[in-house]
Amino acid sequence: MTHYGMAIDLKRCVACHGCTLACKSANNLPDGVRYNNVLTDGGQYMDTARGTYPNDLYRKYYPVSCQHCENPACVKVCPVGATYKDPETGVVRQDSDKCIGCRMCISACPYTGVRSFNWEEPKYSLDFPVGDYDAPQHVKHTVEKCRFCYQRLAKGQTPACMEVCGAMARHWGDLDDPDSEISQLIATREWEQLLPEMGTKPSVYYLI
Amino acid sequence: MVENAKRSRGLVIAGAIGAVLAVIGIVFWMMQLSGGMVQTGMRNLDSWGLYITMFMFFVGLSAGGLIISSIPNAFGMEGFGGISKVAIWTSICCTVAAIGFVVVDLGQPVRLWELFAYSNLGSPLMWDIIVLAVYLILSIVYLVFYMRYEQGKTSHAAIRVISVIALVCAVLVHSVTAWIFGLQQGHEFWYTALLGPWFVSSALVCGTALVMALCIGLRAAGYLALDQAYIVKMAKMLAAFIAVDLYFFGCDLLTSAFPGGSGAEVVDMLVSGPLAPFFWFEVIGCVIALVVCVVPALRRNGLLVGASVLAILGILCKRVQLLVGGFQIPNIPFANVEGPYAITFGGNGVDAAYGQLVYAPAPIEWVVTLGVLGLAVALLCFGLAYLNLKPASSAQA
């Protein structure tokens, strides 16, 4: 069986936000909606540092989107099965035609801010759709999130955020295949995961 | 007869005002659906608000009311002077309001049918929908049977059986509501095994308080005659329930604070943080209500009604603490690109956004909430006016 996962090299990420934009474009995301966020682990605002110079000043970036957990909290609580785990690939998918807009999944997901609700009729800066022709539909009053670009996986491509990463910080592959690049990286590099104590078993690894 | 007609005219007018509010609420709900929920105060990082707070609160009122009326019947104890029918009707009205609050919170209410077509029976929300529906039907059956019993058409045994089932269901409905929150490991404040029993104790506090205030009010208005001994009995019960509820709160705070880890943040948020006004109102209000209920000299009708109101508002404050508190501490508190849908009060950095209450209701939420309350008031008043809810003379003894 395939279990897709991602490893993001935090030593390489320069916080260019290219992944966020590639994601927005490939998935034709409405204004104000982002599946991927490059978070600043530092000060109060984006790109600010925490601590004092020269003692403990630091700044670090975490590109965060859906963690495609093996034990997803969102899937358990969705009353109608609109968010579900794909048995073939391990990807946590989202069905915008089914979602009733109760927002139980947003509340259940421990990863603050990876899920977003379309709080109004989706608006677009451009008056034509962009990205993949089969990009997901965006429906008012339903919940959305990263689907690991499922439309691209189906065509044998990798997620859009992978394609543009200038620093080549992102790695993608089958976690179930011990010979895949990602499995090798996880076996050899030091890594961490977000909120492992929540027991969700995320499929995204951060190489440190 | 003339007296009676005048009294029910008062009820009908109050009911009509409720109905008008309900209609206004529906108009604003339609505006919320067409213009988008962006008009509410809710955002991605505080994705539930006033509606779900009121949902919790009304499930509690309803369960509490039903438990109060069914305990004496279930265990064959001496009851509260035939107020059962009023209590059951009150809890039916509260259940309808609770269901109303969930419906107005949904983004896609026209897809409600999917709950029955694609039910994910593993979801606590699904459990709650099933238990609420069963509970509503059961309450109506209970009321009908009680009326038939008073007319001598049903045996006492049947009433006992139904009231035992209703009692179990009332406890269950509130536990399941607690589990919607309490089973989410992502929210430190919610994730505690105590939440179920605690919701039941809070339900008993506000349910008893509501029934007691209603009985004193209806008696003063001449709707029903009730011996003061029954009111005193209810006051003593209310005192016991408040004590248990405060004890649970104390247990939870101690367990959170003692290790000094992230749980201490929760305690700070309640005791001295953004939620402190709601915390202290609840604690002080409940203590005052407790004192009024236990000191015999203070058990005067006016003060008892005041104590009931304090207890009910105290539990409402607790609901606000629970709901907003769940979103008040982010798991990943890192700075992000600002956006219009992220959080209610953004723009001044991470600590500023979370240093204040993360959520406040927008005007449209208040109006829709008033509408749902209007619906409950209309049902309550029309029911009191047109259904035969007064104690039968035999049950008064």
XYZ file of C-alpha atoms in Angstrom:
605
model
C 0.000 0.000 0.000
C 1.071 3.562 -0.603
C 1.319 6.088 2.166
C 2.277 9.459 0.789
C 4.192 11.775 3.048
C 6.313 14.877 2.948
C 9.598 15.878 4.555
C 10.453 19.566 4.793
C 14.045 20.522 5.412
C 13.945 23.428 7.858
C 17.685 24.011 7.299
C 16.927 24.817 3.697
C 13.639 26.746 3.904
C 14.234 30.469 3.345
C 10.604 31.501 3.832
C 10.104 32.740 0.274
C 6.420 31.677 0.476
C 6.741 30.226 -3.029
C 4.979 27.040 -1.892
C 2.026 29.064 -0.589
C 1.662 30.839 -3.925
C 2.118 27.704 -6.035
C -0.579 26.068 -3.923
C -2.936 29.035 -4.349
C -2.423 29.025 -8.079
C -2.594 25.247 -8.701
C -5.732 24.857 -6.608
C -7.365 28.079 -7.849
C -7.814 29.221 -4.237
C -10.149 32.141 -3.540
C -8.859 35.404 -2.058
C -7.994 35.140 1.618
C -7.825 31.330 1.541
C -4.496 29.525 1.944
C -3.914 25.803 2.332
C -0.251 26.333 3.111
C 1.254 28.893 5.485
C 4.900 29.641 6.175
C 4.829 30.386 9.890
C 7.505 32.383 11.701
C 8.629 30.715 14.900
C 9.992 33.944 16.278
C 8.478 37.248 17.301
C 5.031 38.719 17.179
C 4.898 39.338 13.450
C 5.969 37.532 10.309
C 9.747 37.566 9.756
C 10.557 38.941 13.203
C 12.945 37.293 15.609
C 12.545 36.246 19.216
C 15.073 36.718 21.997
C 17.867 39.250 22.461
C 21.045 39.868 20.490
C 23.619 38.346 20.817
C 22.401 35.847 23.397
C 19.432 33.870 22.234
C 18.118 35.655 19.178
C 16.493 33.280 16.723
C 14.102 33.020 13.832
C 12.827 29.831 12.289
C 10.184 28.982 9.715
C 7.668 26.191 9.584
C 5.768 25.683 6.351
C 2.508 24.210 7.680
C -0.441 22.712 5.841
C -2.620 19.669 6.515
C -0.427 17.001 8.137
C -2.359 14.146 6.493
C -2.363 12.242 9.763
C -2.504 8.470 9.913
C -4.916 8.903 12.803
C -6.760 12.062 11.762
C -8.884 13.783 14.408
C -10.950 15.526 11.698
C -12.048 12.291 9.995
C -13.315 10.848 13.271
C -15.573 13.796 14.063
C -17.053 14.655 10.653
C -20.722 13.640 11.001
C -21.239 12.993 7.274
C -17.846 11.675 6.169
C -17.067 14.775 4.072
C -13.468 14.561 5.244
C -12.046 11.087 4.811
C -8.824 9.177 4.462
C -8.091 7.823 0.999
C -7.359 4.102 1.506
C -5.087 3.930 -1.579
C -2.731 6.796 -0.742
C -3.260 7.742 2.900
C -4.207 11.270 1.797
C -6.866 12.964 3.947
C -9.386 14.226 1.399
C -12.204 16.711 1.592
C -15.536 16.601 -0.242
C -16.905 20.115 -0.758
C -20.183 18.772 -2.123
C -20.853 16.871 1.075
C -19.635 19.233 3.831
C -22.533 20.605 5.903
C -20.454 23.446 7.335
C -20.629 22.438 11.012
C -16.889 23.202 11.474
C -16.410 20.277 13.863
C -13.248 19.310 11.923
C -11.716 22.785 12.334
C -12.214 22.537 16.044
C -10.986 18.926 16.314
C -7.787 19.435 14.280
C -4.931 20.152 16.725
C -2.902 21.930 14.026
C -4.071 25.507 14.483
C -5.128 27.110 11.230
C -4.613 24.391 8.591
C -8.321 24.154 7.913
C -10.284 27.089 6.617
C -13.953 27.792 6.135
C -15.329 29.741 3.185
C -17.018 32.434 5.266
C -18.592 33.991 2.144
C -19.054 33.364 -1.568
C -15.488 32.725 -2.835
C -13.981 35.782 -4.535
C -11.080 35.709 -6.973
C -8.602 38.425 -7.961
C -8.657 37.169 -11.537
C -11.841 36.755 -13.509
C -10.757 33.401 -14.909
C -9.785 30.214 -13.076
C -6.094 29.393 -12.697
C -4.087 26.246 -12.021
C -5.097 22.676 -12.757
C -8.206 22.261 -14.875
C -9.434 19.751 -12.321
C -8.577 21.863 -9.269
C -11.018 21.419 -6.356
C -14.265 23.376 -6.351
C -14.604 26.083 -3.711
C -18.052 26.184 -2.180
C -19.377 28.897 0.125
C -19.906 27.836 3.763
C -17.878 24.630 3.481
C -14.514 23.693 4.990
C -11.373 23.393 2.872
C -7.790 22.332 3.340
C -4.722 20.913 1.575
C -5.494 17.629 -0.181
C -1.863 16.947 -1.148
C -3.005 18.143 -4.615
C -4.983 14.956 -5.101
C -5.833 15.986 -8.671
C -2.112 16.050 -9.486
C -1.312 12.777 -7.708
C -3.943 11.073 -9.843
C -1.923 12.106 -12.902
C 1.368 10.885 -11.446
C 2.533 14.400 -10.530
C 3.690 15.688 -7.152
C 1.946 18.391 -5.112
C 2.362 21.930 -6.491
C 4.326 23.165 -3.459
C 7.035 20.615 -4.350
C 7.492 21.962 -7.850
C 8.493 25.514 -7.034
C 10.510 25.211 -3.840
C 13.629 27.124 -4.860
C 15.709 25.864 -1.969
C 14.601 22.280 -2.669
C 13.545 21.992 0.943
C 10.564 19.774 0.230
C 10.741 16.027 -0.307
C 7.870 13.833 -1.273
C 7.241 10.144 -1.594
C 5.899 6.857 -0.294
C 6.582 6.366 3.409
C 5.699 2.679 3.104
C 8.537 2.099 0.613
C 11.795 1.840 2.586
C 13.842 2.651 -0.531
C 12.039 5.891 -1.388
C 13.984 9.127 -1.045
C 11.728 10.331 1.746
C 12.073 7.102 3.734
C 15.848 7.305 3.369
C 15.872 10.914 4.563
C 13.781 10.092 7.588
C 16.044 7.133 8.338
C 19.249 9.170 8.138
C 18.368 12.744 9.144
C 17.207 14.105 12.455
C 13.575 15.124 12.295
C 10.636 16.379 14.325
C 6.895 16.381 13.848
C 4.287 18.910 14.880
C 2.452 18.086 18.130
C 3.332 14.372 18.258
C 1.753 14.249 21.728
C -1.685 14.587 20.139
C -1.394 11.026 18.850
C -2.486 11.936 15.329
C 0.630 10.420 13.633
C 1.215 13.120 11.029
C 2.630 12.227 7.594
C 4.659 15.442 7.415
C 8.196 15.391 8.819
C 10.383 18.406 9.522
C 14.086 17.711 8.964
C 16.178 19.660 11.459
C -63.200 32.212 34.748
C -62.632 35.882 33.984
C -59.387 35.734 35.991
C -58.288 32.733 33.941
C -58.998 34.425 30.656
C -56.995 37.493 31.697
C -54.048 35.353 32.753
C -53.928 33.423 29.540
C -54.249 36.674 27.593
C -50.988 37.786 29.237
C -49.357 34.520 28.192
C -50.669 34.821 24.655
C -49.295 38.364 24.338
C -45.881 37.239 25.636
C -45.996 34.312 23.214
C -46.892 36.629 20.338
C -43.911 38.877 21.141
C -41.719 35.762 21.097
C -43.162 34.745 17.751
C -42.449 38.194 16.270
C -38.842 37.951 17.515
C -38.599 34.499 15.955
C -39.726 35.860 12.587
C -37.178 38.701 12.798
C -34.555 36.104 13.689
C -35.433 34.009 10.636
C -35.095 37.079 8.376
C -31.630 37.784 9.781
C -30.694 34.104 9.509
C -31.585 34.264 5.811
C -29.374 37.368 5.541
C -26.569 35.437 7.232
C -26.950 32.610 4.725
C -27.160 34.802 1.643
C -24.546 37.419 2.575
C -22.256 34.844 4.162
C -21.157 33.982 7.679
C -18.367 36.499 7.265
C -20.952 38.843 8.853
C -20.638 36.929 12.128
C -17.737 37.322 14.550
C -16.526 33.776 13.887
C -13.318 33.074 11.962
C -11.061 30.093 11.219
C -9.183 30.251 14.529
C -12.354 30.779 16.584
C -14.744 28.839 14.421
C -17.607 28.508 16.885
C -19.276 31.346 18.734
C -22.444 32.552 20.398
C -24.670 29.951 18.695
C -22.751 26.952 20.001
C -22.447 28.617 23.437
C -26.228 28.934 23.552
C -26.605 25.383 22.238
C -24.616 24.040 25.195
C -26.554 26.267 27.566
C -29.999 25.240 26.319
C -29.218 21.532 26.246
C -28.284 22.012 29.903
C -31.456 23.892 30.815
C -33.523 21.260 29.106
C -31.798 18.233 30.605
C -31.864 19.797 34.065
C -35.587 20.535 33.857
C -36.425 17.026 32.803
C -34.208 15.425 35.431
C -35.937 17.470 38.159
C -39.367 16.370 37.034
C -38.560 12.725 36.457
C -36.485 11.870 39.554
C -39.499 11.833 41.901
C -41.574 9.801 39.452
C -38.766 7.396 38.674
C -37.848 6.614 42.247
C -41.359 6.825 43.626
C -40.436 9.728 45.891
C -42.752 12.502 46.885
C -42.734 14.982 44.037
C -42.708 18.734 43.787
C -46.413 19.334 43.988
C -47.432 18.402 40.484
C -45.150 20.769 38.655
C -43.987 17.872 36.463
C -45.943 18.977 33.417
C -44.624 22.544 33.553
C -41.070 21.200 33.975
C -41.401 18.769 31.059
C -42.873 21.454 28.824
C -40.050 23.847 29.760
C -37.492 21.256 28.802
C -39.238 20.542 25.486
C -39.060 24.271 24.659
C -35.370 24.362 25.628
C -34.595 21.323 23.462
C -36.239 23.015 20.485
C -34.112 26.120 21.137
C -30.955 23.971 21.402
C -31.686 22.312 18.042
C -32.428 25.765 16.605
C -29.007 27.038 17.697
C -27.211 24.165 15.945
C -29.175 24.760 12.772
C -28.386 28.498 12.602
C -24.693 27.689 13.124
C -24.535 25.379 10.105
C -23.050 26.718 6.896
C -25.121 24.433 4.692
C -28.436 23.792 6.465
C -30.007 22.509 3.234
C -27.601 19.573 3.434
C -28.979 18.501 6.830
C -30.535 15.425 5.229
C -27.010 14.070 4.708
C -26.805 13.478 8.444
C -29.269 10.656 7.956
C -28.005 9.461 4.575
C -24.250 9.450 5.235
C -24.173 9.192 9.039
C -20.689 8.719 10.436
C -21.688 6.922 13.615
C -18.239 7.482 15.076
C -18.685 11.247 15.314
C -19.696 12.682 18.702
C -21.741 15.259 16.767
C -23.725 12.412 15.201
C -24.253 10.853 18.645
C -25.577 14.170 19.848
C -27.980 14.553 16.941
C -29.369 11.055 17.553
C -29.664 11.508 21.314
C -31.250 14.973 20.959
C -33.863 13.665 18.525
C -34.696 10.690 20.743
C -34.784 12.998 23.739
C -37.199 15.454 22.124
C -39.580 12.690 21.060
C -39.326 11.021 24.450
C -40.104 14.277 26.292
C -43.245 14.730 24.224
C -44.295 11.117 24.869
C -43.601 11.628 28.568
C -45.796 14.733 28.657
C -48.644 13.003 26.829
C -48.473 9.992 29.134
C -48.398 12.235 32.187
C -51.561 13.980 31.026
C -53.267 10.656 30.382
C -52.131 9.422 33.799
C -53.758 12.383 35.482
C -56.959 11.594 33.643
C -56.702 8.058 34.986
C -56.095 6.510 31.570
C -52.578 5.197 32.245
C -51.147 3.306 35.168
C -48.575 4.722 37.546
C -46.218 1.911 36.516
C -46.167 3.210 32.924
C -45.233 6.691 34.171
C -42.439 5.230 36.258
C -41.022 3.300 33.298
C -41.147 6.320 30.992
C -39.643 8.602 33.600
C -36.735 6.207 34.174
C -36.040 6.145 30.420
C -36.373 9.937 30.260
C -33.965 10.316 33.168
C -31.316 8.140 31.502
C -31.796 9.983 28.235
C -31.510 13.396 29.909
C -28.233 12.447 31.567
C -27.005 10.981 28.275
C -27.950 13.992 26.174
C -25.855 16.246 28.300
C -22.918 13.874 28.552
C -22.863 13.513 24.776
C -22.948 17.296 24.382
C -19.941 17.430 26.698
C -18.158 14.816 24.565
C -18.438 17.010 21.452
C -15.885 19.167 23.272
C -14.320 16.804 25.781
C -13.086 14.277 23.210
C -10.992 16.837 21.323
C -7.400 16.273 22.370
C -6.393 19.450 20.539
C -7.963 21.740 23.149
C -6.282 21.516 26.541
C -9.217 23.210 28.274
C -11.809 20.780 26.885
C -9.933 17.510 26.973
C -10.857 16.151 30.386
C -12.852 13.113 31.491
C -14.568 15.341 34.033
C -16.361 17.298 31.317
C -19.273 14.798 31.032
C -20.218 14.667 34.734
C -19.514 18.382 35.003
C -21.957 19.187 32.204
C -24.570 17.086 33.991
C -24.027 18.946 37.274
C -24.200 22.316 35.494
C -27.390 21.168 33.795
C -28.886 20.290 37.153
C -27.978 23.728 38.518
C -29.546 25.749 35.739
C -32.450 23.333 35.164
C -33.454 23.372 38.845
C -33.012 27.139 39.015
C -35.202 27.648 35.942
C -37.991 25.396 37.219
C -37.871 27.023 40.673
C -37.994 30.575 39.291
C -40.769 29.603 36.893
C -42.818 28.012 39.681
C -42.479 31.037 41.952
C -43.409 33.297 39.036
C -46.379 31.233 37.888
C -47.609 30.947 41.462
C -47.404 34.705 41.961
C -49.335 35.137 38.710
C -51.954 32.724 39.991
C -51.314 30.104 37.280
C -50.717 27.340 39.808
C -50.968 26.827 43.542
C -47.893 25.378 45.188
C -47.040 24.838 48.815
C -43.960 26.743 50.001
C -42.514 23.443 51.282
C -41.991 22.350 47.663
C -40.139 25.564 46.835
C -37.907 25.065 49.882
C -37.227 21.512 48.761
C -36.178 22.783 45.334
C -33.983 25.464 46.911
C -32.178 22.808 48.960
C -31.647 20.711 45.845
C -30.351 23.734 43.961
C -27.875 24.384 46.779
C -26.625 20.800 46.616
C -26.223 20.932 42.822
C -24.356 24.262 42.976
C -22.010 22.809 45.592
C -21.266 19.780 43.388
C -20.754 21.981 40.323
C -18.327 24.272 42.144
C -16.534 21.231 43.562
C -16.042 19.870 40.032
C -14.731 23.266 38.919
C -12.270 23.255 41.817
C -11.107 19.717 40.958
C -10.567 20.677 37.353
C -8.652 23.853 38.161
C -6.411 22.017 40.624
C -5.659 19.204 38.167
C -4.869 21.749 35.449
C -2.735 24.014 37.593
C -0.823 21.584 39.792
C 1.696 20.191 37.258
C 2.403 23.810 36.270
C 2.702 22.960 32.588
C 0.373 24.082 29.836
C -2.576 23.520 32.162
C -1.401 26.486 34.228
C -2.000 28.655 31.160
C -5.640 27.548 31.209
C -6.002 28.529 34.860
C -4.330 31.903 34.250
C -6.659 32.566 31.339
C -9.670 31.974 33.611
C -8.542 33.536 36.864
C -6.707 36.616 35.650
C -6.751 36.482 31.844
C -9.288 37.547 29.230
C -11.988 35.249 30.608
C -11.700 36.461 34.215
C -14.982 38.494 34.206
C -16.943 35.381 33.203
C -15.052 33.187 35.659
C -15.555 35.449 38.660
C -19.190 36.175 37.818
C -19.850 32.443 37.792
C -17.976 31.691 41.005
C -19.287 34.649 43.028
C -22.807 34.408 41.590
C -23.029 30.698 42.394
C -21.712 31.199 45.917
C -24.320 33.916 46.579
C -27.063 31.665 45.161
C -25.813 28.830 47.373
C -25.961 31.011 50.498
C -29.499 32.202 49.709
C -30.635 28.611 49.228
C -29.136 27.193 52.432
C -29.894 29.963 54.958
C -33.567 29.509 56.005
C -34.034 33.224 56.784
C -32.995 34.146 53.258
C -35.353 31.718 51.516
C -37.813 34.441 50.592
C -39.439 34.307 47.193
C -37.782 37.411 45.793
C -34.334 36.324 46.929
C -34.883 32.780 45.668
C -35.782 34.106 42.231
C -32.648 36.284 42.401
C -30.581 33.238 43.372
C -32.055 31.283 40.458
C -31.206 34.050 38.025
C -27.652 34.260 39.403
C -27.225 30.492 39.093
C -28.569 30.468 35.512
C -26.368 33.403 34.465
C -23.433 31.759 36.254
C -23.841 28.616 34.156
C -24.183 30.783 31.028
C -20.854 32.398 31.956
C -19.392 28.930 32.304
C -20.555 28.109 28.755
C -18.853 31.264 27.484
C -15.646 30.302 29.307
C -15.740 26.821 27.824
C -16.389 27.887 24.263
C -14.133 30.914 23.975
C -11.547 29.338 26.278
C -11.199 26.432 23.891
C -9.952 28.763 21.159
C -8.065 31.157 23.426
C -4.831 29.139 23.560
C -3.414 28.212 20.117
C -1.415 25.001 19.753
C 0.898 26.542 17.164
C 1.293 30.177 18.252
C 3.544 31.259 15.385
C 3.230 34.480 13.414
C 1.487 34.149 10.071
C 0.515 36.257 7.095
C -2.571 38.230 8.170
C -5.771 37.397 6.368
C -9.442 38.386 6.494
C -10.661 34.977 7.617
C -8.044 34.047 10.210
C -9.173 35.475 13.538
C -11.758 37.954 14.811
C -9.343 40.564 16.157
C -6.116 40.285 14.174
C -3.542 42.809 13.067
C -1.439 43.419 16.161
C 0.712 40.358 16.406
C 0.265 36.972 18.014
C 0.168 37.968 21.682
C -2.214 40.880 21.070
C -4.687 38.684 19.172
C -4.710 36.133 21.984
C -4.248 38.572 24.876
C -7.855 39.702 24.560
C -10.975 37.601 24.085
C -10.392 35.901 20.729
C -14.055 36.125 19.866
C -16.957 38.515 20.306
C -20.350 38.111 18.642
C -21.263 40.394 15.732
C -24.671 42.190 15.697
C -26.246 39.652 13.337
C -25.452 36.843 15.786
C -27.238 38.685 18.582
C -30.357 39.175 16.452
C -30.454 35.553 15.262
C -29.896 34.410 18.862
C -32.767 36.617 20.003
C -34.871 34.997 17.290
C -34.183 31.476 18.559
C -34.911 32.651 22.113
C -38.154 34.166 20.804
C -39.113 30.802 19.346
C -38.581 29.148 22.745
C -40.544 31.867 24.566
C -43.401 31.594 22.074
C -43.560 27.822 22.486
C -43.380 28.105 26.276
C -46.114 30.754 26.576
C -48.507 29.249 24.038
C -48.022 25.868 25.695
C -48.764 27.289 29.136
C -51.825 29.058 27.746
C -53.354 26.314 25.610
C -52.074 22.976 26.920
C -53.427 21.682 30.171
C -50.188 22.024 32.135
C -51.612 23.137 35.468
C -51.294 20.616 38.287
C -54.318 18.370 38.533
C -55.987 18.828 41.897
C -55.167 15.237 42.928
C -51.456 15.702 42.202
C -51.199 18.808 44.358
C -51.292 16.914 47.594
